[in-house]
CSV table of C-alpha atoms and ligand atoms in Angstrom, one decimal:
chain,number,residue,atom,x,y,z
A,1,MET,CA,114.9,87.4,109.5
A,2,ARG,CA,118.9,88.7,109.3
A,3,VAL,CA,119.7,90.1,112.5
A,4,HIS,CA,123.0,93.0,112.3
A,5,LEU,CA,124.6,93.4,115.6
A,6,ALA,CA,126.5,97.4,115.2
A,7,ALA,CA,129.1,98.1,117.9
A,8,SER,CA,127.3,101.7,118.5
A,9,ALA,CA,124.2,103.4,117.8
A,10,ALA,CA,126.2,105.7,115.3
A,11,ALA,CA,127.4,102.2,113.6
A,12,ALA,CA,123.5,100.9,113.7
A,13,ALA,CA,122.5,103.9,111.5
A,14,GLU,CA,124.9,103.5,108.9
A,15,ARG,CA,124.5,99.5,108.9
A,16,ALA,CA,121.1,100.5,108.1
A,17,ALA,CA,121.8,103.3,105.5
A,18,ASP,CA,123.9,100.4,103.6
A,19,ILE,CA,121.1,98.0,103.8
A,20,VAL,CA,118.8,101.0,102.3
A,21,GLU,CA,121.2,101.8,99.7
A,22,GLU,CA,121.8,98.0,98.8
A,23,ALA,CA,117.7,97.8,98.4
A,24,LEU,CA,117.6,100.7,95.9
A,25,ARG,CA,120.2,99.3,93.8
A,26,THR,CA,117.7,96.8,92.7
A,27,ASN,CA,115.4,98.4,91.1
A,28,PRO,CA,116.1,101.4,88.7
A,29,PHE,CA,112.9,103.1,90.0
A,30,PRO,CA,113.1,102.1,93.8
A,31,SER,CA,110.4,103.1,96.2
A,32,ILE,CA,111.1,103.8,100.2
A,33,GLY,CA,108.4,103.5,102.9
A,34,LEU,CA,109.9,106.0,105.4
A,35,ALA,CA,109.1,106.2,109.1
A,36,THR,CA,110.0,108.8,111.8
A,37,GLY,CA,111.3,109.5,114.9
A,38,SER,CA,114.7,109.5,116.8
A,39,THR,CA,115.6,106.2,114.9
A,40,MET,CA,115.4,107.2,111.9
A,41,VAL,CA,117.6,110.8,112.3
A,42,GLY,CA,121.1,109.2,111.9
A,43,ILE,CA,120.0,107.3,108.9
A,44,TYR,CA,118.5,109.9,107.1
A,45,ARG,CA,121.7,112.1,108.0
A,46,SER,CA,123.7,109.3,106.2
A,47,LEU,CA,121.7,108.5,103.4
A,48,VAL,CA,121.8,112.3,102.9
A,49,ASN,CA,125.5,112.6,103.3
A,50,ARG,CA,125.8,110.0,100.9
A,51,CYS,CA,123.4,112.0,98.4
A,52,LEU,CA,125.9,115.2,99.1
A,53,ASN,CA,129.0,113.4,98.2
A,54,GLY,CA,128.0,111.8,94.9
A,55,SER,CA,127.6,108.4,95.9
A,56,LEU,CA,123.9,107.9,96.1
A,57,SER,CA,120.9,109.2,94.2
A,58,PHE,CA,117.3,109.3,94.9
A,59,SER,CA,116.3,111.2,91.3
A,60,LYS,CA,114.4,108.1,90.3
A,61,THR,CA,113.2,106.8,93.8
A,62,THR,CA,109.4,107.5,95.2
A,63,VAL,CA,108.8,107.5,99.1
A,64,TYR,CA,105.6,106.7,101.0
A,65,LEU,CA,105.6,107.8,104.3
A,66,LEU,CA,104.8,104.9,107.3
A,67,ASP,CA,102.0,107.4,109.0
A,68,GLU,CA,100.6,111.1,109.9
A,69,TYR,CA,99.1,112.4,113.0
A,70,ILE,CA,95.5,113.9,112.8
A,71,GLY,CA,94.8,117.0,113.7
A,72,LEU,CA,97.9,119.0,113.4
A,73,ASP,CA,98.4,122.0,111.0
A,74,ALA,CA,99.7,121.9,107.5
A,75,GLU,CA,103.1,123.9,108.9
A,76,HIS,CA,103.4,121.9,112.4
A,77,PRO,CA,106.6,121.2,112.8
A,78,GLN,CA,105.8,117.9,114.1
A,79,ALA,CA,103.5,116.5,111.3
A,80,TYR,CA,105.5,113.7,109.6
A,81,ARG,CA,105.3,115.2,106.4
A,82,ASN,CA,107.1,117.9,107.5
A,83,VAL,CA,110.0,115.9,109.5
A,84,VAL,CA,110.3,113.7,106.6
A,85,MET,CA,110.9,116.8,104.2
A,86,ARG,CA,113.2,118.7,106.8
A,87,SER,CA,115.4,115.7,107.6
A,88,PHE,CA,115.5,113.6,104.5
A,89,ALA,CA,113.2,114.6,101.3
A,90,ASP,CA,114.1,118.5,101.1
A,91,LEU,CA,117.9,117.6,101.4
A,92,VAL,CA,118.3,115.0,98.7
A,93,ASP,CA,117.6,114.9,94.7
A,94,LEU,CA,114.7,113.7,95.6
A,95,ARG,CA,111.6,115.0,93.1
A,96,SER,CA,109.3,117.0,94.5
A,97,GLU,CA,106.3,115.2,93.4
A,98,ALA,CA,107.8,111.8,94.6
A,99,THR,CA,107.1,112.2,98.3
A,100,PHE,CA,103.6,110.4,99.3
A,101,ALA,CA,101.5,110.6,103.1
A,102,PRO,CA,98.1,110.0,103.9
A,103,ASP,CA,96.5,113.2,103.7
A,104,CYS,CA,95.0,114.0,107.3
A,105,ARG,CA,93.2,117.0,106.4
A,106,ALA,CA,91.0,114.8,103.9
A,107,PRO,CA,86.8,115.4,104.5
A,108,ASP,CA,86.7,111.4,105.1
A,109,LEU,CA,90.0,110.3,107.0
A,110,ASN,CA,88.7,106.5,106.6
A,111,LYS,CA,88.3,106.9,102.7
A,112,GLU,CA,91.8,108.7,102.6
A,113,ALA,CA,93.1,105.9,104.7
A,114,ARG,CA,91.3,103.1,102.1
A,115,ARG,CA,92.7,105.6,98.8
A,116,TYR,CA,96.8,105.6,100.9
A,117,ASP,CA,96.5,101.7,101.6
A,118,SER,CA,95.4,100.6,97.9
A,119,LEU,CA,98.6,103.4,97.2
A,120,VAL,CA,101.3,101.7,99.2
A,121,ARG,CA,100.0,97.9,98.0
A,122,ALA,CA,100.5,98.7,94.5
A,123,ALA,CA,103.3,100.3,95.1
A,124,ARG,CA,105.3,97.2,96.3
A,125,LEU,CA,107.9,99.1,97.9
A,126,ASP,CA,111.4,98.1,97.7
A,127,ILE,CA,112.3,98.7,101.2
A,128,GLN,CA,110.2,99.8,104.2
A,129,LEU,CA,111.9,101.3,107.0
A,130,LEU,CA,110.6,101.1,110.5
A,131,GLY,CA,111.2,101.9,114.2
A,132,ILE,CA,109.5,99.8,117.2
A,133,GLY,CA,107.8,101.6,120.2
A,134,GLY,CA,108.4,100.6,124.0
A,135,ASN,CA,105.1,98.6,123.7
A,136,GLY,CA,106.2,96.6,120.4
A,137,HIS,CA,104.1,98.7,117.8
A,138,ILE,CA,105.3,99.4,114.5
A,139,ALA,CA,103.8,102.6,112.6
A,140,PHE,CA,100.8,103.0,114.9
A,141,ASN,CA,99.9,99.6,115.3
A,142,GLU,CA,99.6,99.6,119.0
A,143,PRO,CA,99.1,96.1,120.9
A,144,GLY,CA,95.8,94.2,120.0
A,145,THR,CA,95.7,95.1,116.6
A,146,PRO,CA,95.0,92.4,113.9
A,147,LEU,CA,98.1,91.1,111.8
A,148,ASP,CA,96.5,91.9,108.6
A,149,ALA,CA,95.0,95.2,109.5
A,150,GLU,CA,95.0,97.6,106.6
A,151,THR,CA,95.8,101.4,106.7
A,152,ARG,CA,93.5,103.2,108.8
A,153,VAL,CA,92.3,105.5,111.2
A,154,VAL,CA,93.7,104.8,115.2
A,155,GLU,CA,93.8,106.3,118.3
A,156,LEU,CA,97.1,106.7,119.9
A,157,SER,CA,97.7,104.8,123.0
A,158,GLN,CA,98.4,106.5,126.2
A,159,ALA,CA,102.1,104.9,126.1
A,160,THR,CA,102.3,106.0,122.7
A,161,ARG,CA,101.2,109.6,123.7
A,162,ARG,CA,103.6,109.8,126.0
A,163,ASP,CA,107.0,108.3,124.3
A,164,ASN,CA,106.2,111.2,121.9
A,165,ALA,CA,105.3,113.7,124.2
A,166,ARG,CA,109.1,114.8,123.9
A,167,PHE,CA,108.7,116.1,120.6
A,168,PHE,CA,105.6,118.7,121.9
A,169,ASP,CA,105.3,121.5,123.9
A,170,SER,CA,103.0,119.5,126.6
A,171,ASP,CA,101.5,116.3,126.5
A,172,GLU,CA,97.7,117.4,126.0
A,173,HIS,CA,99.4,118.9,122.6
A,174,VAL,CA,100.2,115.2,121.5
A,175,PRO,CA,97.6,114.1,118.9
A,176,LEU,CA,95.0,111.3,119.7
A,177,GLN,CA,94.4,109.5,116.4
A,178,ALA,CA,96.8,109.0,113.4
A,179,ILE,CA,96.6,107.6,110.2
A,180,THR,CA,98.4,104.7,110.1
A,181,GLN,CA,99.6,101.8,107.4
A,182,GLY,CA,98.5,98.5,108.6
A,183,ILE,CA,100.4,95.7,109.7
A,184,GLY,CA,99.2,93.8,106.9
A,185,THR,CA,100.0,96.6,104.5
A,186,ILE,CA,103.6,97.2,105.9
A,187,LEU,CA,104.3,93.1,105.1
A,188,GLN,CA,103.3,93.7,101.6
A,189,ALA,CA,106.9,95.6,100.9
A,190,LYS,CA,109.4,93.4,99.4
A,191,HIS,CA,112.1,93.6,102.2
A,192,ILE,CA,111.7,95.5,105.6
A,193,LEU,CA,114.3,97.1,108.0
A,194,LEU,CA,113.7,97.3,111.6
A,195,VAL,CA,116.2,99.2,113.2
A,196,ALA,CA,116.4,99.7,117.0
A,197,GLN,CA,119.0,101.5,119.5
A,198,GLY,CA,119.1,101.9,123.1
A,199,ALA,CA,118.1,99.7,125.9
A,200,HIS,CA,114.3,100.8,126.4
A,201,LYS,CA,114.3,98.5,123.1
A,202,SER,CA,115.8,95.7,124.1
A,203,ARG,CA,112.5,94.1,125.4
A,204,PRO,CA,110.2,94.7,122.8
A,205,ILE,CA,112.7,93.7,120.3
A,206,ARG,CA,113.3,90.4,122.6
A,207,ASP,CA,109.8,90.1,122.4
A,208,ALA,CA,109.3,91.0,118.8
A,209,LEU,CA,112.3,88.5,117.4
A,210,GLU,CA,112.2,86.0,119.5
A,211,GLY,CA,108.9,85.5,121.2
A,212,PRO,CA,105.6,84.3,119.8
A,213,VAL,CA,103.9,85.9,116.8
A,214,THR,CA,101.0,87.6,118.8
A,215,THR,CA,98.9,90.7,118.5
A,216,GLU,CA,100.1,91.8,121.7
A,217,VAL,CA,103.6,92.8,120.2
A,218,PRO,CA,102.9,94.0,116.8
A,219,ALA,CA,106.3,93.7,115.6
A,220,SER,CA,106.0,89.8,116.1
A,221,ALA,CA,104.7,90.1,112.8
A,222,LEU,CA,108.1,90.4,111.0
A,223,GLN,CA,108.4,87.1,111.4
A,224,LEU,CA,105.7,85.9,109.4
A,225,HIS,CA,108.2,87.9,106.2
A,226,GLY,CA,110.7,86.3,104.4
A,227,GLU,CA,112.9,89.0,104.1
A,228,VAL,CA,113.5,91.2,106.9
A,229,SER,CA,116.4,92.8,108.1
A,230,VAL,CA,117.4,93.9,111.9
A,231,VAL,CA,120.0,96.3,112.6
A,232,LEU,CA,120.2,97.0,116.6
A,233,ASP,CA,122.7,98.3,118.9
A,234,PRO,CA,124.3,96.8,121.8
A,235,GLU,CA,121.5,98.3,124.5
A,236,ALA,CA,118.7,97.3,121.7
A,237,ALA,CA,120.4,93.8,121.5
A,238,SER,CA,121.1,93.1,125.3
A,239,LEU,CA,118.1,90.8,126.0
A,240,LEU,CA,118.6,88.1,123.0
A,241,SER,CA,119.5,84.5,123.8
A,242,ALA,CA,119.9,83.5,120.4
A,243,ASP,CA,123.6,84.0,118.8
A,244,TYR,CA,123.3,86.3,115.8
B,1,F6R,C1,107.0,106.6,113.5
B,1,F6R,C2,106.7,105.3,113.8
B,1,F6R,C3,106.7,104.9,115.0
B,1,F6R,C4,108.1,104.6,115.5
B,1,F6R,C5,108.4,104.4,117.2
B,1,F6R,C6,110.1,104.6,117.4
B,1,F6R,O1,106.7,106.9,111.7
B,1,F6R,O2,105.4,105.0,113.4
B,1,F6R,O3,106.4,103.4,115.1
B,1,F6R,O4,108.6,104.3,114.4
B,1,F6R,O5,107.6,105.0,117.8
B,1,F6R,O6,110.2,105.9,117.6
B,1,F6R,P1,111.5,106.4,118.0
B,1,F6R,O7,112.2,105.9,117.1
B,1,F6R,O8,111.3,107.9,118.2
B,1,F6R,O9,111.7,105.6,119.0
């Protein structure tokens, strides 16, 4: 695991974008796993700027979403496909057919989750971007999830619904379920990039990086992967005891 300590949240986003760019250069037809949430905003902005200034192209890239809410209309602004299109995919030279996500309006959601799992595993993503939840979740794999879990339908925990309420009109509008890539699916990526900013991430980051590998901290499963980069701002890194 390579831990990068950035001087600020903005510097962390730039460093993360550098790592994505390096990973894309290793494959003429690269694939990226995309997360959503506040952590990703600055990273996508930086990648978009690199594309607009001509230093980076996504014309041969394929992207795969990490997760998607169940129960939102196709046009809902907080549906993760729409978030990713608005903040990244529509702003760069990605082909229109190169964005994949679980279809949470499919008639059989369990079957759809299995289909998406096979798709992502077959793609062997060059890099998977991840944020971390305040409870240590990655994607929507909540504490207690088996570390080899596949892509599946999940119930969102109260803690996660509370955290995500800021994106909705009120708490009760936060969906109850999602389709999420499983921890086992995420671990299939060639390179995983975990980014965290802010003091509210310091505990889950300490537990994930320096605690035991345990289902109680889903992000601790990243210790099982040989190619993980972690980018932190000073607040997110503040409880780490090792010298990185
Ligand atoms: C989003 C996702 C979540 C977030 C995590 C951190 O696709 O899967 O695991 O990465 O909840 O969210 P932020 O960045 O909003 O703190």
